[in-house]
Every structure is written in structure tokens, then in C-alpha cells.
Short mmCIF file of C-alpha atoms in Angstrom, two decimals:
data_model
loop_
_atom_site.label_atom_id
_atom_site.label_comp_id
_atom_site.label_asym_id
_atom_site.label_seq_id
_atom_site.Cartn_x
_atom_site.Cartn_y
_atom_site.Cartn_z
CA UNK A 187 93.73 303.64 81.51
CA UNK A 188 92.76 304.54 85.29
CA UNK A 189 95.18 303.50 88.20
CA UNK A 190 92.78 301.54 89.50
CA UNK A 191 92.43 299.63 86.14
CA UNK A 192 96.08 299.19 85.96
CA UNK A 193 96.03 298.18 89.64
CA UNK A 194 93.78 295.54 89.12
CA UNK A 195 95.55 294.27 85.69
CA UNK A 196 98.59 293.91 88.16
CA UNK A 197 96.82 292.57 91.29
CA UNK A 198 97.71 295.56 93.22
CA UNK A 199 95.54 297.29 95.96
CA UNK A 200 95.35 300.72 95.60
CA UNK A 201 92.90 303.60 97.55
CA UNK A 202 92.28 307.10 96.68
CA UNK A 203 92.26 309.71 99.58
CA UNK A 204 90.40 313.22 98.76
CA UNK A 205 90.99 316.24 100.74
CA UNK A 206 90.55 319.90 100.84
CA UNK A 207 91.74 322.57 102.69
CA UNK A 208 89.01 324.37 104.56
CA UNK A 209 88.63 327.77 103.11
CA UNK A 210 91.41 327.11 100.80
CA UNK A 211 93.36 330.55 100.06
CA UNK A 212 91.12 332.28 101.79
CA UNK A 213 92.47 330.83 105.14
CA UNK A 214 96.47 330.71 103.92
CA UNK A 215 98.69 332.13 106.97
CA UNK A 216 100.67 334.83 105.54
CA UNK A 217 103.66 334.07 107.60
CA UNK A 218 103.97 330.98 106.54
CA UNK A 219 103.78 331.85 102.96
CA UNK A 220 106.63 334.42 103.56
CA UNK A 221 108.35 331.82 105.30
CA UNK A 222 107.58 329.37 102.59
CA UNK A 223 109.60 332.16 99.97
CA UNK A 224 112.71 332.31 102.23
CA UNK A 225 113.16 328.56 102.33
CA UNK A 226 112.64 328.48 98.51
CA UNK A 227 115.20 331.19 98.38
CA UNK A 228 112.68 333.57 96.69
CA UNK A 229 114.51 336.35 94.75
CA UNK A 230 114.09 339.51 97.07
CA UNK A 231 112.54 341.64 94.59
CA UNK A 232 109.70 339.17 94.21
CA UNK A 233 109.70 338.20 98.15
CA UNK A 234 109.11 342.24 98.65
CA UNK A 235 106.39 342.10 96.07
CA UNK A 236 104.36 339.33 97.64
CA UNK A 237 104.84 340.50 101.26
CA UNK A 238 104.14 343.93 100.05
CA UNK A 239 100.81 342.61 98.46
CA UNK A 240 99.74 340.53 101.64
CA UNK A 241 100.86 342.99 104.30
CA UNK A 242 98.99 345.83 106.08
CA UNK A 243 95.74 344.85 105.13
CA UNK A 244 92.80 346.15 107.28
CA UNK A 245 89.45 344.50 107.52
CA UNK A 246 86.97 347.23 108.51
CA UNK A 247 83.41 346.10 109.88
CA UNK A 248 80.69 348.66 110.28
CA UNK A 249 77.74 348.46 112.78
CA UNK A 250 75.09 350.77 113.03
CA UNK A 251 77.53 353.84 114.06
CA UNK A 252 80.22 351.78 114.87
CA UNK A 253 83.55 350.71 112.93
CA UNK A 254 86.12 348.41 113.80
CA UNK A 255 89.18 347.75 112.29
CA UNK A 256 92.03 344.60 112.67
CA UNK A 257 94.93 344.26 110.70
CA UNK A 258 94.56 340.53 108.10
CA UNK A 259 96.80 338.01 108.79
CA UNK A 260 95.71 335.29 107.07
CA UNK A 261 94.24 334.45 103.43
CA UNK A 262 94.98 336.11 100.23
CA UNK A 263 93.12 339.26 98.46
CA UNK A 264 89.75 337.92 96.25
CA UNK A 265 90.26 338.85 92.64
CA UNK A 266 93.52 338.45 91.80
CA UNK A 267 94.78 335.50 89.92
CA UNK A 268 98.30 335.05 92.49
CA UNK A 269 95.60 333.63 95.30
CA UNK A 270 95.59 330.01 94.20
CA UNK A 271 99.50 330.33 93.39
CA UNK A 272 100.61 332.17 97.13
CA UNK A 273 98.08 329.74 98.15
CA UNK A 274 99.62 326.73 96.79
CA UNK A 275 103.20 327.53 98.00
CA UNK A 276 102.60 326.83 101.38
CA UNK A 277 101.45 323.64 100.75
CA UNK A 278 104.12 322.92 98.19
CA UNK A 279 106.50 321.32 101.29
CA UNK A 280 103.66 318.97 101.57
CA UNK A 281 103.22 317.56 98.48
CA UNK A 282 106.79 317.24 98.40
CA UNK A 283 106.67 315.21 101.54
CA UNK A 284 104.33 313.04 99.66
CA UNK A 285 105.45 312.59 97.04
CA UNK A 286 108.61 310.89 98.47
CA UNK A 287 106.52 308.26 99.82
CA UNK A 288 106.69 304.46 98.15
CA UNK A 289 104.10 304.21 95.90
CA UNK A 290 101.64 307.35 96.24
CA UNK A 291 101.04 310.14 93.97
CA UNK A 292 99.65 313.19 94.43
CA UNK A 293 97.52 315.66 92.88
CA UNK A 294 96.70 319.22 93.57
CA UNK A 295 94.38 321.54 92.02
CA UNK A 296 93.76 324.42 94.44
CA UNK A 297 92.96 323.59 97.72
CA UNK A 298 92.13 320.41 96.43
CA UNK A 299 94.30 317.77 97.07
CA UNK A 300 94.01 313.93 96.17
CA UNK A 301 96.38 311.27 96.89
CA UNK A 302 96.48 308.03 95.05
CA UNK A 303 98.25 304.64 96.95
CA UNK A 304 99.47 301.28 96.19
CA UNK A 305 100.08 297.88 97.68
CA UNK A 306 100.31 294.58 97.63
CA UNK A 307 97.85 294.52 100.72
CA UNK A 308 95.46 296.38 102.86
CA UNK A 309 97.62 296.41 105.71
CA UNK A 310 100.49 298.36 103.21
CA UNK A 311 97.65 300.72 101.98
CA UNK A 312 96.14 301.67 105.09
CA UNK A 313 99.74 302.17 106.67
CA UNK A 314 100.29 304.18 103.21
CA UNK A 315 96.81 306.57 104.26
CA UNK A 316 97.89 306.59 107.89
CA UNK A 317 101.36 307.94 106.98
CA UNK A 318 100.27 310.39 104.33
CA UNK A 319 97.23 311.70 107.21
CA UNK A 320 99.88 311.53 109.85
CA UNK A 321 102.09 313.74 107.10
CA UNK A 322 99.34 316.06 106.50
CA UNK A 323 97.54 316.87 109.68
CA UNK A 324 101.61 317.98 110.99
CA UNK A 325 101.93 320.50 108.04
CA UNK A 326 98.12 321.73 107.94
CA UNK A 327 99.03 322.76 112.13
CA UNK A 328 102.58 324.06 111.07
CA UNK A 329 100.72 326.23 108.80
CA UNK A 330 97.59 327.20 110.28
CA UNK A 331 95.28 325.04 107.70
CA UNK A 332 92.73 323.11 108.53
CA UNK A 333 91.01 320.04 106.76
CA UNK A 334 87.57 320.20 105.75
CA UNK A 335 85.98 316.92 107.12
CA UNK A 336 83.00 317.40 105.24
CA UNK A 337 84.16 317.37 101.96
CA UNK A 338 87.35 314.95 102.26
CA UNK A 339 86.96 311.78 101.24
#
């Protein structure tokens, strides 16, 4: 049975809020995700690993007879299957944060992430989505992400 079903059964309000990361791991501040590790207390073998694997990365454009270079900062390599996961632990502190609110749950597939909230009212639920935005739009600027307007709902 669907939370909204349930919700109604039990005469409870309750919204869905959809939202996705602009550019997903493709945008993912590797600082952040090495900061991320530290807090976690990633073992330092596997810390070295990951910032070994996102470090030193050159982009190289070529025009006509011209080639410039700049070191990558942000996003993770295409191909490999760790993208979504060093992806997804920079936003872990924010579905943490979530989580601990009354009444909302969260769900996160990728740079996908949708929020479910409950109350007994529309003024609870729309201080619920005004909370979990306020929440959100802090740790997308901590961490250099960005909401895509266009395909949040």
C-alpha cells in the first residue's frame, strides 16, 4: 500500500517533494567528498585510494592548433561503477539531516532524491517542505551542488 493510501486511511496530509542534483556525479566537488571520508573516519588506505583516483586529473581541450589544459576539481571519472557511490557520500550528511526530521522519509537513488512528508495539516506539511528546502539548499552550497529546477518537482 502507497503512503499516500495509508495517509488517507489515517486522515493524514502528506506531499511528495522530487529533486535532483544538477549534473549529479558529474558535478560532485572533490573536496568535499574527501572531506566527507575524514568525517566518516574513512580507513586511510581507502581515503588514499579515492583521493588518489579523483586527484590530478587534467582536462585537455584542443582547438585548431591550440591545447589547453586545467587541472578537474569537481565530478567523478565516467565509466567506473564508484561514481554514483563517491557521488552519494557527499550527500549522505544530507539525508541524514533529513531523515531526523518528524515525519519525512527519504529516498535516494543517484542524484535523485525524493522526500516523502506527513501532517495533520497543510500548515505542518508546508513547514515540513520549507524545512527540508531550507535543509537542502545549505548543504547543496556547502558542497558546491546545485538543484536542477527543471526537473524537481
Amino acid at each position: 500500500m502507497s503512503v499516500g493510501n495509508i495517509s488517507r486511511k489515517r486522515g493524514i496530509q502528506c506531499c511528495l517533494l522530487a529533486l535532483d542534483i544538477a549534473v549529479g556525479y558529474n558535478n560532485a566537488w572533490q573536496e568535499g567528498i574527501q572531506a566527507r571520508l575524514r568525517k566518516l573516519k574513512c580507513p586511510h588506505n581507502m581515503f588514499n585510494m579515492v583521493k588518489d583516483f579523483l586527484g590530478d586529473r587534467p582536462a585537455h581541450v584542443t582547438v585548431g592548433n591550440c591545447l589547453s589544459s586545467k587541472r578537474v576539481t569537481k565530478g567523478c571519472p565516467q565509466g567506473p561503477v564508484s561514481g554514483p557511490t563517491l557521488s552519494n557520500i557527499i550527500i549522505s550528511d544530507l539525508m541524514k539531516l533529513l531523515s531526523n526530521e518528524a515525519n519525512v522519509k527519504i529516498v535516494v537513488f543517484a542524484d535523485d532524491i525524493m522526500i516523502t512528508m506527513q501532517g495533520a495539516s497543510l500548515p505542518d506539511i508546508l513547514k515540513a517542505i520549507q524545512t527540508s528546502l531550507r535543509t537542502t539548499d545549505k548543504r547543496c552550497k556547502e558542497n558546491r551542488l546545485m538543484i536542477s529546477k527543471d526537473k524537481s518537482l
